[in-house]
Amino acid sequence: MKCDYFLDKVFCEFTVITHDEDCHIVTKETGIKPCRFFNKGDRFTSKYSPRIGRQPHGLWAIQSTPVISEELDISRHIQYFQKLFEDKMDIIEKLKNQYHFECVFSIDIETEDAGVGFDLNEAEVTFIQAISSRYSCHFMTKEKIDR
């Protein structure tokens, strides 16, 4: 049975690239446990080949909970990070300026629609600029969203 609507799956991620430093510095400074992390030199195995490699840099990341919906809503994900970081903005600045870590905010969207777009208001854009040194957005079109 065909649906009269398309579904979108959305989540946002805040990533700190720690270069040569131990990524646990970020956990210690923020008091937040990451969703995923690794240090420079850690071994990994590709899920697409038997190749074993070493991580070229450290990484510490947290994500908002993925939401599957008929409505493409980025605001609730940004609000999650605003609440999480409301009393940690000076720590984010310290990570960027004192440690010289790269902070990246990304928006990930999987959609059943052939074309999607979203709007951010001025406060959301200002917040993203304040916490990150780089912003990225990833779109993936799928025939059916995995629930």
C-alpha angles and dihedrals in degrees: 000000000000120000124228091221141047124237126225128198113205136180135154129217134201112204131186115201106207099187106198098352128097107265090220087078086077092052091048094048097044101031088226123125113225126237088222136002145163138174130233109277096023111141121243138178120220115239088216100050139015090252116133115207143165125247111254093213142002121270135192119183142175127189139200115238111273112250124202112202146141088242121068102227119173096162096077090056093049089048088055090058093042090056093043093050101033092110096029104063092110089053091051088051090050091052090051100040108027099033094030091225119162113238117201128189115198136183116207120197128181112187140178088208121093092227133022137170137180139198130224122199124227094263091052093049091047091051093049090050091049096054101036142055090198136025127203136180124200123197123189122181114209131179089228130011113235108238 
